[in-house]
Amino acid sequence: GKGDVYIIFQVEVLDATTKEQLCFLDKVDPHSTIGDIKSLFYKSCAQWYPARQALRLDTRGKSLRDDEILQNLPVGTTATMYFKDLGPQLGWTTVFFAEYIGALLTYLVFFFRVPYIYSHTYALTSSPHPVVTLACVCHTFHYVKRLMETIFVHRFSHGTMPLRTIVKNCAYYWGFSAWLAYYINHPLYTPPSYGELQVKYALFTFAMCEIGNLSIHMSLSNLRTDGELVRRFPTPTKNPFTWLFFFVSCPNYTYEVGAWLSFTVMTQCLPVAIYTLFGFIQMTIWAKVKHRAYIREFKDYPSVRTAIIPLIL
Ligand SMILES: *[C@@H]1O[C@H](CO)[C@@H](O)[C@H](O)[C@H]1NC(C)=O
Ligand SMILES: *[C@@H]1O[C@H](CO)[C@@H](O)[C@H](O)[C@H]1NC(C)=O
């Protein structure tokens, strides 16, 4: 080029706890990202693949993001970074499969009354109440739909999750699924007080919520792939199910809660209500975080929108 001095960086990686040097990278391009540095580090220290690594400038500081660029960091030409092992990681797709397939199969084990769950006279029998079969269909459909969404609609970044979190999530999903299924498929289960009418209404709202949820997923996914450089917030489209965007920031969660409420009404079963409540609390927390982020990011964000429940929450 114009004969400018091309500065080359050196990066030293130390263990965050022992301060022991783990590797020394000579001749690093100043435009390298933290992601690149992780790959270089991985080449010399093959036991930690990039997703497992957290790199910091300070032993107690924040971990650096993968897209941060070396020359923009407050370091000299010899940078010292502290490494922390995040433990084994799995890709998100694997995680969702484990969670959803697990929940789905767990439910079916109870539906088919596999021996040793209920008294042996009921082993492999089926419930005389049609609502029990319907509930199983709905539950199965719900998770099959999620799996389909994971495969076809979601566009995952190459995100990963620590193994420990996965074990926790699976325990939550599988555990609750087993708990609900145990009661709904129990030989002593009693169908809803208002009989068929209650079941039909609940089925209707359940189906509406599932379609609504899918519509939201698709519109969010389209928003991400439009390839525009300007970031936008999601808005209602021609599909009436997305019109909830007039009122809330996260209609996907509103529909999800609606689906579980419908399932509660359909089965009239206390554990389902408790599960719905837990889900509602968790989703409200996520929705509020997202809602605040939208308000912060977009000056023209519609002020009538609330996080999850129109006009209320
Ligand atoms: C739900 O919608 C919000 C924004 O509307 C989005 O950020 C979030 O990722 C969605 N949740 C899932 C699990 O897709
Ligand atoms: C609805 O959306 C949530 C969050 O985006 C997602 O995790 C879930 O799979 C969907 N639930 C339903 C009711 O299909």
XYZ file of N, CA, C and O in Angstrom, residues 102 106 119 167 195 208 220 224 231:
36
model
N -38.348 -35.185 24.471
C -38.466 -35.745 25.819
C -39.842 -35.504 26.406
O -40.489 -36.418 26.924
N -42.525 -38.495 27.147
C -42.895 -38.691 28.547
C -44.413 -38.727 28.672
O -44.973 -39.581 29.365
N -52.083 -48.690 39.011
C -52.265 -50.054 39.507
C -52.317 -51.018 38.311
O -52.786 -50.668 37.230
N -29.488 -29.709 31.032
C -29.983 -30.700 31.985
C -31.111 -30.087 32.820
O -32.160 -30.689 33.030
N -68.730 -30.563 30.760
C -68.763 -31.576 29.719
C -68.258 -31.137 28.367
O -67.308 -30.365 28.253
N -56.843 -21.772 17.892
C -56.602 -20.378 17.495
C -55.231 -19.905 17.983
O -54.484 -19.248 17.262
N -41.920 -13.011 12.505
C -40.624 -12.647 13.097
C -39.484 -13.171 12.231
O -38.481 -12.506 12.034
N -36.477 -11.079 10.113
C -35.035 -11.296 10.229
C -34.368 -11.506 8.879
O -33.196 -11.257 8.733
N -32.612 -1.829 11.257
C -33.372 -2.737 12.112
C -34.762 -2.159 12.338
O -34.929 -0.958 12.493
